[in-house]
Amino acid sequence: MKLDQKELGAIKKALEGATTVLLIPHKNPDGDTIGSAFGLYNTLLEMGKKPTVACIDEPPPVFKFIPGIETIQVGIDHIDYDVIIIVDAGATHLTGVNEQYPQLFDKSREVINIDHHPTNDYYGKYNVVVPTAAATTMIIYQMLVDMDFPLSRQTATALLTGIYTDTGSFIHSNTNSEALRIAARLLARGANLRGISKDIFNTTKISTMRLWGRVLKNTYQTPDGVTMSVVKQKDFEECKATYDEMSGVVDYVNSVPNASYSVILTEKGGAVKGSLRTLNDHIDVSAIASHYGGGGHTKAAGFTVKGRLEQELRWKVVD
Ligand SMILES: [Mn+2]
């Protein structure tokens, strides 16, 4: 990964001259934004700085193994810091504080924007945006190496978490040789891969197991090769599961070979949510979702319509 060394020189100077640094992950934080913030947090701590990570939302408890996460502040009470770094946020509104602190984005302050979303509009005074990177933590790894900053075992664990989660544990199509190369280097630095895989991927609750069991049991294939499943409101009640426990099961349903696409219909509070996925190169599920007022990406999309699910019974005469 080649970074703009002039921009990096300016960032290095700003960070070396700073004492207090605020790190801002995006709202509804995921493994990449949390890994990015705490990768930098641990490095800055080691350099004798005073870093603070503050996010508008609380991080999910699965990230409790990330070194330093117990210090995270929920909500941002001031922005009086020497340098502010925003990580993995493709647009200013994704910080959740763009209305509270519009001055973060007028380039008057030392604000560094580090991101891999192709739609990023370079809202920082300094910007390191690499759309080909599978994760923002890969960019941060390269920055630390180029700036000759410390990269401890704690930092390595945080950075590997971002690559691990944004590539879906190295199975999504963004898993390129560079992602594997940087992951290997982080492992060599002592990153805790076992902790990552155990805490993030091997932590299915019994209620989730029961709910997924119903989804899988209800799965069928339509005559036009669509894999479908349904979950009713009472399934959540009977399994003592919440709606967020559906996360991930659609990828299971979508793994049936040669399906055109897959859809799960979920009943939730007077509405039906549709989650669509496809592995078919010729199908754009966002176009299908937009028929129902939804949207998303070409390979993963969704919609919500008012109503409830009802099973249709058909009768026929057989001999
Ligand atoms: Mn990301």
PDB file of N, CA, C and O in Angstrom, residues 81-148:
ATOM      1  N   TYR A  81      -9.050  19.312  21.952  1.00  0.00           N
ATOM      2  CA  TYR A  81      -7.887  18.410  21.916  1.00  0.00           C
ATOM      3  C   TYR A  81      -6.881  18.974  20.908  1.00  0.00           C
ATOM      4  O   TYR A  81      -7.263  19.690  19.986  1.00  0.00           O
ATOM      5  N   ASP A  82      -5.606  18.591  21.051  1.00  0.00           N
ATOM      6  CA  ASP A  82      -4.583  19.089  20.122  1.00  0.00           C
ATOM      7  C   ASP A  82      -4.799  18.519  18.719  1.00  0.00           C
ATOM      8  O   ASP A  82      -4.642  19.225  17.728  1.00  0.00           O
ATOM      9  N   VAL A  83      -5.134  17.218  18.653  1.00  0.00           N
ATOM     10  CA  VAL A  83      -5.385  16.572  17.357  1.00  0.00           C
ATOM     11  C   VAL A  83      -6.615  15.672  17.500  1.00  0.00           C
ATOM     12  O   VAL A  83      -6.816  15.067  18.561  1.00  0.00           O
ATOM     13  N   ILE A  84      -7.439  15.611  16.458  1.00  0.00           N
ATOM     14  CA  ILE A  84      -8.621  14.758  16.458  1.00  0.00           C
ATOM     15  C   ILE A  84      -8.534  13.819  15.245  1.00  0.00           C
ATOM     16  O   ILE A  84      -8.263  14.273  14.126  1.00  0.00           O
ATOM     17  N   ILE A  85      -8.725  12.529  15.486  1.00  0.00           N
ATOM     18  CA  ILE A  85      -8.637  11.558  14.386  1.00  0.00           C
ATOM     19  C   ILE A  85      -9.979  10.845  14.249  1.00  0.00           C
ATOM     20  O   ILE A  85     -10.484  10.263  15.214  1.00  0.00           O
ATOM     21  N   ILE A  86     -10.564  10.888  13.064  1.00  0.00           N
ATOM     22  CA  ILE A  86     -11.833  10.208  12.791  1.00  0.00           C
ATOM     23  C   ILE A  86     -11.523   8.987  11.934  1.00  0.00           C
ATOM     24  O   ILE A  86     -10.833   9.098  10.915  1.00  0.00           O
ATOM     25  N   VAL A  87     -11.999   7.818  12.389  1.00  0.00           N
ATOM     26  CA  VAL A  87     -11.599   6.576  11.712  1.00  0.00           C
ATOM     27  C   VAL A  87     -12.774   5.803  11.127  1.00  0.00           C
ATOM     28  O   VAL A  87     -13.791   5.605  11.773  1.00  0.00           O
ATOM     29  N   ASP A  88     -12.631   5.369   9.872  1.00  0.00           N
ATOM     30  CA  ASP A  88     -13.593   4.469   9.209  1.00  0.00           C
ATOM     31  C   ASP A  88     -14.963   5.117   8.984  1.00  0.00           C
ATOM     32  O   ASP A  88     -15.945   4.403   8.830  1.00  0.00           O
ATOM     33  N   ALA A  89     -15.027   6.444   8.951  1.00  0.00           N
ATOM     34  CA  ALA A  89     -16.305   7.127   8.715  1.00  0.00           C
ATOM     35  C   ALA A  89     -16.301   7.702   7.298  1.00  0.00           C
ATOM     36  O   ALA A  89     -15.553   8.635   7.004  1.00  0.00           O
ATOM     37  N   GLY A  90     -17.123   7.120   6.422  1.00  0.00           N
ATOM     38  CA  GLY A  90     -17.150   7.516   5.009  1.00  0.00           C
ATOM     39  C   GLY A  90     -17.781   8.880   4.770  1.00  0.00           C
ATOM     40  O   GLY A  90     -17.623   9.467   3.707  1.00  0.00           O
ATOM     41  N   ALA A  91     -18.521   9.405   5.771  1.00  0.00           N
ATOM     42  CA  ALA A  91     -19.152  10.718   5.624  1.00  0.00           C
ATOM     43  C   ALA A  91     -19.252  11.354   7.004  1.00  0.00           C
ATOM     44  O   ALA A  91     -19.270  10.648   8.021  1.00  0.00           O
ATOM     45  N   THR A  92     -19.327  12.695   7.044  1.00  0.00           N
ATOM     46  CA  THR A  92     -19.300  13.405   8.328  1.00  0.00           C
ATOM     47  C   THR A  92     -20.458  12.995   9.242  1.00  0.00           C
ATOM     48  O   THR A  92     -20.277  12.866  10.446  1.00  0.00           O
ATOM     49  N   HIS A  93     -21.649  12.734   8.656  1.00  0.00           N
ATOM     50  CA  HIS A  93     -22.808  12.411   9.501  1.00  0.00           C
ATOM     51  C   HIS A  93     -22.636  11.056  10.207  1.00  0.00           C
ATOM     52  O   HIS A  93     -23.291  10.793  11.217  1.00  0.00           O
ATOM     53  N   LEU A  94     -21.731  10.207   9.710  1.00  0.00           N
ATOM     54  CA  LEU A  94     -21.530   8.904  10.340  1.00  0.00           C
ATOM     55  C   LEU A  94     -20.805   9.009  11.684  1.00  0.00           C
ATOM     56  O   LEU A  94     -20.778   8.060  12.456  1.00  0.00           O
ATOM     57  N   THR A  95     -20.231  10.180  11.978  1.00  0.00           N
ATOM     58  CA  THR A  95     -19.636  10.369  13.303  1.00  0.00           C
ATOM     59  C   THR A  95     -20.742  10.527  14.344  1.00  0.00           C
ATOM     60  O   THR A  95     -20.517  10.296  15.528  1.00  0.00           O
ATOM     61  N   GLY A  96     -21.921  10.955  13.900  1.00  0.00           N
ATOM     62  CA  GLY A  96     -23.022  11.223  14.832  1.00  0.00           C
ATOM     63  C   GLY A  96     -22.867  12.538  15.572  1.00  0.00           C
ATOM     64  O   GLY A  96     -23.709  12.893  16.382  1.00  0.00           O
ATOM     65  N   VAL A  97     -21.767  13.284  15.320  1.00  0.00           N
ATOM     66  CA  VAL A  97     -21.563  14.552  16.027  1.00  0.00           C
ATOM     67  C   VAL A  97     -21.397  15.726  15.052  1.00  0.00           C
ATOM     68  O   VAL A  97     -20.955  16.797  15.431  1.00  0.00           O
ATOM     69  N   ASN A  98     -21.769  15.504  13.801  1.00  0.00           N
ATOM     70  CA  ASN A  98     -21.590  16.570  12.795  1.00  0.00           C
ATOM     71  C   ASN A  98     -22.462  17.784  13.073  1.00  0.00           C
ATOM     72  O   ASN A  98     -22.100  18.905  12.735  1.00  0.00           O
ATOM     73  N   GLU A  99     -23.627  17.577  13.723  1.00  0.00           N
ATOM     74  CA  GLU A  99     -24.485  18.718  14.050  1.00  0.00           C
ATOM     75  C   GLU A  99     -24.051  19.373  15.355  1.00  0.00           C
ATOM     76  O   GLU A  99     -24.115  20.589  15.501  1.00  0.00           O
ATOM     77  N   GLN A 100     -23.554  18.532  16.275  1.00  0.00           N
ATOM     78  CA  GLN A 100     -23.062  19.051  17.561  1.00  0.00           C
ATOM     79  C   GLN A 100     -21.775  19.873  17.365  1.00  0.00           C
ATOM     80  O   GLN A 100     -21.603  20.901  18.000  1.00  0.00           O
ATOM     81  N   TYR A 101     -20.891  19.382  16.513  1.00  0.00           N
ATOM     82  CA  TYR A 101     -19.600  20.043  16.299  1.00  0.00           C
ATOM     83  C   TYR A 101     -19.295  20.234  14.807  1.00  0.00           C
ATOM     84  O   TYR A 101     -18.377  19.595  14.272  1.00  0.00           O
ATOM     85  N   PRO A 102     -20.022  21.128  14.117  1.00  0.00           N
ATOM     86  CA  PRO A 102     -19.749  21.333  12.684  1.00  0.00           C
ATOM     87  C   PRO A 102     -18.329  21.845  12.437  1.00  0.00           C
ATOM     88  O   PRO A 102     -17.766  21.629  11.356  1.00  0.00           O
ATOM     89  N   GLN A 103     -17.747  22.495  13.462  1.00  0.00           N
ATOM     90  CA  GLN A 103     -16.398  23.053  13.295  1.00  0.00           C
ATOM     91  C   GLN A 103     -15.324  21.976  13.121  1.00  0.00           C
ATOM     92  O   GLN A 103     -14.199  22.264  12.739  1.00  0.00           O
ATOM     93  N   LEU A 104     -15.694  20.689  13.396  1.00  0.00           N
ATOM     94  CA  LEU A 104     -14.746  19.588  13.148  1.00  0.00           C
ATOM     95  C   LEU A 104     -14.422  19.471  11.657  1.00  0.00           C
ATOM     96  O   LEU A 104     -13.383  18.944  11.276  1.00  0.00           O
ATOM     97  N   PHE A 105     -15.362  19.936  10.830  1.00  0.00           N
ATOM     98  CA  PHE A 105     -15.250  19.661   9.396  1.00  0.00           C
ATOM     99  C   PHE A 105     -14.988  20.901   8.548  1.00  0.00           C
ATOM    100  O   PHE A 105     -15.088  20.848   7.337  1.00  0.00           O
ATOM    101  N   ASP A 106     -14.640  22.045   9.206  1.00  0.00           N
ATOM    102  CA  ASP A 106     -14.367  23.247   8.396  1.00  0.00           C
ATOM    103  C   ASP A 106     -12.864  23.437   8.149  1.00  0.00           C
ATOM    104  O   ASP A 106     -12.436  24.480   7.686  1.00  0.00           O
ATOM    105  N   LYS A 107     -12.083  22.411   8.464  1.00  0.00           N
ATOM    106  CA  LYS A 107     -10.638  22.365   8.216  1.00  0.00           C
ATOM    107  C   LYS A 107      -9.850  23.422   8.998  1.00  0.00           C
ATOM    108  O   LYS A 107      -8.724  23.740   8.670  1.00  0.00           O
ATOM    109  N   SER A 108     -10.478  23.986  10.047  1.00  0.00           N
ATOM    110  CA  SER A 108      -9.790  24.990  10.855  1.00  0.00           C
ATOM    111  C   SER A 108      -8.967  24.318  11.951  1.00  0.00           C
ATOM    112  O   SER A 108      -8.097  24.928  12.549  1.00  0.00           O
ATOM    113  N   ARG A 109      -9.285  23.045  12.252  1.00  0.00           N
ATOM    114  CA  ARG A 109      -8.598  22.337  13.336  1.00  0.00           C
ATOM    115  C   ARG A 109      -7.756  21.188  12.794  1.00  0.00           C
ATOM    116  O   ARG A 109      -7.917  20.793  11.652  1.00  0.00           O
ATOM    117  N   GLU A 110      -6.910  20.665  13.679  1.00  0.00           N
ATOM    118  CA  GLU A 110      -6.065  19.533  13.311  1.00  0.00           C
ATOM    119  C   GLU A 110      -6.922  18.259  13.327  1.00  0.00           C
ATOM    120  O   GLU A 110      -6.942  17.531  14.325  1.00  0.00           O
ATOM    121  N   VAL A 111      -7.645  18.018  12.248  1.00  0.00           N
ATOM    122  CA  VAL A 111      -8.516  16.852  12.150  1.00  0.00           C
ATOM    123  C   VAL A 111      -7.988  15.928  11.055  1.00  0.00           C
ATOM    124  O   VAL A 111      -7.752  16.362   9.922  1.00  0.00           O
ATOM    125  N   ILE A 112      -7.768  14.660  11.442  1.00  0.00           N
ATOM    126  CA  ILE A 112      -7.252  13.660  10.492  1.00  0.00           C
ATOM    127  C   ILE A 112      -8.367  12.673  10.176  1.00  0.00           C
ATOM    128  O   ILE A 112      -8.990  12.109  11.075  1.00  0.00           O
ATOM    129  N   ASN A 113      -8.602  12.469   8.885  1.00  0.00           N
ATOM    130  CA  ASN A 113      -9.652  11.567   8.410  1.00  0.00           C
ATOM    131  C   ASN A 113      -8.964  10.332   7.806  1.00  0.00           C
ATOM    132  O   ASN A 113      -8.237  10.447   6.830  1.00  0.00           O
ATOM    133  N   ILE A 114      -9.164   9.173   8.445  1.00  0.00           N
ATOM    134  CA  ILE A 114      -8.548   7.932   7.936  1.00  0.00           C
ATOM    135  C   ILE A 114      -9.669   6.965   7.579  1.00  0.00           C
ATOM    136  O   ILE A 114     -10.476   6.600   8.443  1.00  0.00           O
ATOM    137  N   ASP A 115      -9.732   6.544   6.310  1.00  0.00           N
ATOM    138  CA  ASP A 115     -10.904   5.766   5.888  1.00  0.00           C
ATOM    139  C   ASP A 115     -10.633   4.980   4.605  1.00  0.00           C
ATOM    140  O   ASP A 115      -9.695   5.274   3.865  1.00  0.00           O
ATOM    141  N   HIS A 116     -11.508   3.995   4.352  1.00  0.00           N
ATOM    142  CA  HIS A 116     -11.403   3.187   3.130  1.00  0.00           C
ATOM    143  C   HIS A 116     -12.690   3.165   2.305  1.00  0.00           C
ATOM    144  O   HIS A 116     -12.786   2.359   1.378  1.00  0.00           O
ATOM    145  N   HIS A 117     -13.667   4.013   2.639  1.00  0.00           N
ATOM    146  CA  HIS A 117     -14.898   4.032   1.846  1.00  0.00           C
ATOM    147  C   HIS A 117     -14.702   4.885   0.585  1.00  0.00           C
ATOM    148  O   HIS A 117     -14.244   6.015   0.683  1.00  0.00           O
ATOM    149  N   PRO A 118     -15.064   4.339  -0.582  1.00  0.00           N
ATOM    150  CA  PRO A 118     -14.820   5.085  -1.826  1.00  0.00           C
ATOM    151  C   PRO A 118     -15.582   6.411  -1.892  1.00  0.00           C
ATOM    152  O   PRO A 118     -15.187   7.311  -2.623  1.00  0.00           O
ATOM    153  N   THR A 119     -16.657   6.552  -1.095  1.00  0.00           N
ATOM    154  CA  THR A 119     -17.471   7.768  -1.131  1.00  0.00           C
ATOM    155  C   THR A 119     -16.930   8.874  -0.223  1.00  0.00           C
ATOM    156  O   THR A 119     -17.504   9.952  -0.166  1.00  0.00           O
ATOM    157  N   ASN A 120     -15.830   8.614   0.483  1.00  0.00           N
ATOM    158  CA  ASN A 120     -15.300   9.608   1.428  1.00  0.00           C
ATOM    159  C   ASN A 120     -14.973  10.922   0.704  1.00  0.00           C
ATOM    160  O   ASN A 120     -14.340  10.907  -0.348  1.00  0.00           O
ATOM    161  N   ASP A 121     -15.439  12.034   1.269  1.00  0.00           N
ATOM    162  CA  ASP A 121     -15.254  13.331   0.578  1.00  0.00           C
ATOM    163  C   ASP A 121     -14.119  14.177   1.171  1.00  0.00           C
ATOM    164  O   ASP A 121     -14.109  15.392   0.993  1.00  0.00           O
ATOM    165  N   TYR A 122     -13.154  13.572   1.840  1.00  0.00           N
ATOM    166  CA  TYR A 122     -11.961  14.274   2.324  1.00  0.00           C
ATOM    167  C   TYR A 122     -12.340  15.450   3.233  1.00  0.00           C
ATOM    168  O   TYR A 122     -11.934  16.579   3.011  1.00  0.00           O
ATOM    169  N   TYR A 123     -13.117  15.156   4.264  1.00  0.00           N
ATOM    170  CA  TYR A 123     -13.620  16.201   5.150  1.00  0.00           C
ATOM    171  C   TYR A 123     -12.601  16.658   6.187  1.00  0.00           C
ATOM    172  O   TYR A 123     -12.834  17.613   6.915  1.00  0.00           O
ATOM    173  N   GLY A 124     -11.457  15.985   6.289  1.00  0.00           N
ATOM    174  CA  GLY A 124     -10.461  16.355   7.305  1.00  0.00           C
ATOM    175  C   GLY A 124      -9.513  17.428   6.809  1.00  0.00           C
ATOM    176  O   GLY A 124      -9.447  17.729   5.614  1.00  0.00           O
ATOM    177  N   LYS A 125      -8.744  18.002   7.744  1.00  0.00           N
ATOM    178  CA  LYS A 125      -7.655  18.890   7.326  1.00  0.00           C
ATOM    179  C   LYS A 125      -6.560  18.029   6.691  1.00  0.00           C
ATOM    180  O   LYS A 125      -5.939  18.423   5.720  1.00  0.00           O
ATOM    181  N   TYR A 126      -6.378  16.838   7.284  1.00  0.00           N
ATOM    182  CA  TYR A 126      -5.477  15.833   6.696  1.00  0.00           C
ATOM    183  C   TYR A 126      -6.336  14.625   6.342  1.00  0.00           C
ATOM    184  O   TYR A 126      -7.245  14.272   7.104  1.00  0.00           O
ATOM    185  N   ASN A 127      -6.043  13.983   5.218  1.00  0.00           N
ATOM    186  CA  ASN A 127      -6.889  12.866   4.781  1.00  0.00           C
ATOM    187  C   ASN A 127      -6.030  11.718   4.290  1.00  0.00           C
ATOM    188  O   ASN A 127      -5.137  11.917   3.463  1.00  0.00           O
ATOM    189  N   VAL A 128      -6.298  10.517   4.819  1.00  0.00           N
ATOM    190  CA  VAL A 128      -5.644   9.311   4.310  1.00  0.00           C
ATOM    191  C   VAL A 128      -6.780   8.361   3.941  1.00  0.00           C
ATOM    192  O   VAL A 128      -7.355   7.691   4.803  1.00  0.00           O
ATOM    193  N   VAL A 129      -7.146   8.365   2.672  1.00  0.00           N
ATOM    194  CA  VAL A 129      -8.294   7.592   2.198  1.00  0.00           C
ATOM    195  C   VAL A 129      -7.804   6.612   1.129  1.00  0.00           C
ATOM    196  O   VAL A 129      -7.241   7.027   0.121  1.00  0.00           O
ATOM    197  N   VAL A 130      -7.970   5.320   1.404  1.00  0.00           N
ATOM    198  CA  VAL A 130      -7.487   4.287   0.477  1.00  0.00           C
ATOM    199  C   VAL A 130      -8.627   3.305   0.186  1.00  0.00           C
ATOM    200  O   VAL A 130      -8.834   2.339   0.932  1.00  0.00           O
ATOM    201  N   PRO A 131      -9.403   3.547  -0.878  1.00  0.00           N
ATOM    202  CA  PRO A 131     -10.572   2.689  -1.142  1.00  0.00           C
ATOM    203  C   PRO A 131     -10.225   1.231  -1.448  1.00  0.00           C
ATOM    204  O   PRO A 131     -11.081   0.360  -1.284  1.00  0.00           O
ATOM    205  N   THR A 132      -8.996   0.944  -1.856  1.00  0.00           N
ATOM    206  CA  THR A 132      -8.642  -0.449  -2.159  1.00  0.00           C
ATOM    207  C   THR A 132      -8.308  -1.255  -0.903  1.00  0.00           C
ATOM    208  O   THR A 132      -8.157  -2.478  -0.967  1.00  0.00           O
ATOM    209  N   ALA A 133      -8.201  -0.585   0.244  1.00  0.00           N
ATOM    210  CA  ALA A 133      -7.888  -1.304   1.487  1.00  0.00           C
ATOM    211  C   ALA A 133      -9.137  -2.039   1.963  1.00  0.00           C
ATOM    212  O   ALA A 133     -10.229  -1.471   1.995  1.00  0.00           O
ATOM    213  N   ALA A 134      -8.982  -3.302   2.353  1.00  0.00           N
ATOM    214  CA  ALA A 134     -10.120  -4.087   2.831  1.00  0.00           C
ATOM    215  C   ALA A 134     -10.637  -3.567   4.166  1.00  0.00           C
ATOM    216  O   ALA A 134     -11.805  -3.752   4.494  1.00  0.00           O
ATOM    217  N   ALA A 135      -9.770  -2.922   4.933  1.00  0.00           N
ATOM    218  CA  ALA A 135     -10.171  -2.394   6.243  1.00  0.00           C
ATOM    219  C   ALA A 135      -9.397  -1.109   6.504  1.00  0.00           C
ATOM    220  O   ALA A 135      -8.270  -0.940   6.016  1.00  0.00           O
ATOM    221  N   THR A 136      -9.990  -0.225   7.310  1.00  0.00           N
ATOM    222  CA  THR A 136      -9.277   0.995   7.691  1.00  0.00           C
ATOM    223  C   THR A 136      -8.045   0.653   8.534  1.00  0.00           C
ATOM    224  O   THR A 136      -7.031   1.328   8.457  1.00  0.00           O
ATOM    225  N   THR A 137      -8.125  -0.432   9.319  1.00  0.00           N
ATOM    226  CA  THR A 137      -6.961  -0.784  10.155  1.00  0.00           C
ATOM    227  C   THR A 137      -5.730  -1.125   9.306  1.00  0.00           C
ATOM    228  O   THR A 137      -4.609  -0.980   9.770  1.00  0.00           O
ATOM    229  N   MET A 138      -5.945  -1.577   8.046  1.00  0.00           N
ATOM    230  CA  MET A 138      -4.791  -1.836   7.162  1.00  0.00           C
ATOM    231  C   MET A 138      -4.067  -0.536   6.848  1.00  0.00           C
ATOM    232  O   MET A 138      -2.833  -0.492   6.768  1.00  0.00           O
ATOM    233  N   ILE A 139      -4.828   0.539   6.638  1.00  0.00           N
ATOM    234  CA  ILE A 139      -4.237   1.851   6.351  1.00  0.00           C
ATOM    235  C   ILE A 139      -3.454   2.324   7.577  1.00  0.00           C
ATOM    236  O   ILE A 139      -2.340   2.839   7.463  1.00  0.00           O
ATOM    237  N   ILE A 140      -4.034   2.106   8.758  1.00  0.00           N
ATOM    238  CA  ILE A 140      -3.364   2.549   9.989  1.00  0.00           C
ATOM    239  C   ILE A 140      -2.068   1.758  10.198  1.00  0.00           C
ATOM    240  O   ILE A 140      -1.043   2.317  10.570  1.00  0.00           O
ATOM    241  N   TYR A 141      -2.104   0.453   9.905  1.00  0.00           N
ATOM    242  CA  TYR A 141      -0.868  -0.339   9.985  1.00  0.00           C
ATOM    243  C   TYR A 141       0.214   0.313   9.122  1.00  0.00           C
ATOM    244  O   TYR A 141       1.339   0.548   9.583  1.00  0.00           O
ATOM    245  N   GLN A 142      -0.142   0.619   7.869  1.00  0.00           N
ATOM    246  CA  GLN A 142       0.839   1.189   6.938  1.00  0.00           C
ATOM    247  C   GLN A 142       1.321   2.563   7.408  1.00  0.00           C
ATOM    248  O   GLN A 142       2.501   2.890   7.294  1.00  0.00           O
ATOM    249  N   MET A 143       0.409   3.346   7.971  1.00  0.00           N
ATOM    250  CA  MET A 143       0.792   4.674   8.496  1.00  0.00           C
ATOM    251  C   MET A 143       1.806   4.543   9.627  1.00  0.00           C
ATOM    252  O   MET A 143       2.811   5.265   9.658  1.00  0.00           O
ATOM    253  N   LEU A 144       1.544   3.604  10.557  1.00  0.00           N
ATOM    254  CA  LEU A 144       2.450   3.433  11.705  1.00  0.00           C
ATOM    255  C   LEU A 144       3.832   2.994  11.233  1.00  0.00           C
ATOM    256  O   LEU A 144       4.854   3.467  11.733  1.00  0.00           O
ATOM    257  N   VAL A 145       3.860   2.093  10.228  1.00  0.00           N
ATOM    258  CA  VAL A 145       5.147   1.631   9.695  1.00  0.00           C
ATOM    259  C   VAL A 145       5.871   2.797   9.017  1.00  0.00           C
ATOM    260  O   VAL A 145       7.048   3.061   9.294  1.00  0.00           O
ATOM    261  N   ASP A 146       5.162   3.524   8.160  1.00  0.00           N
ATOM    262  CA  ASP A 146       5.790   4.628   7.419  1.00  0.00           C
ATOM    263  C   ASP A 146       6.247   5.758   8.342  1.00  0.00           C
ATOM    264  O   ASP A 146       7.261   6.404   8.084  1.00  0.00           O
ATOM    265  N   MET A 147       5.481   6.023   9.404  1.00  0.00           N
ATOM    266  CA  MET A 147       5.850   7.123  10.313  1.00  0.00           C
ATOM    267  C   MET A 147       6.850   6.675  11.378  1.00  0.00           C
ATOM    268  O   MET A 147       7.297   7.480  12.182  1.00  0.00           O
ATOM    269  N   ASP A 148       7.144   5.350  11.361  1.00  0.00           N
ATOM    270  CA  ASP A 148       8.090   4.799  12.327  1.00  0.00           C
ATOM    271  C   ASP A 148       7.584   4.985  13.763  1.00  0.00           C
ATOM    272  O   ASP A 148       8.339   5.348  14.671  1.00  0.00           O
TER     273      ASP A 148
END
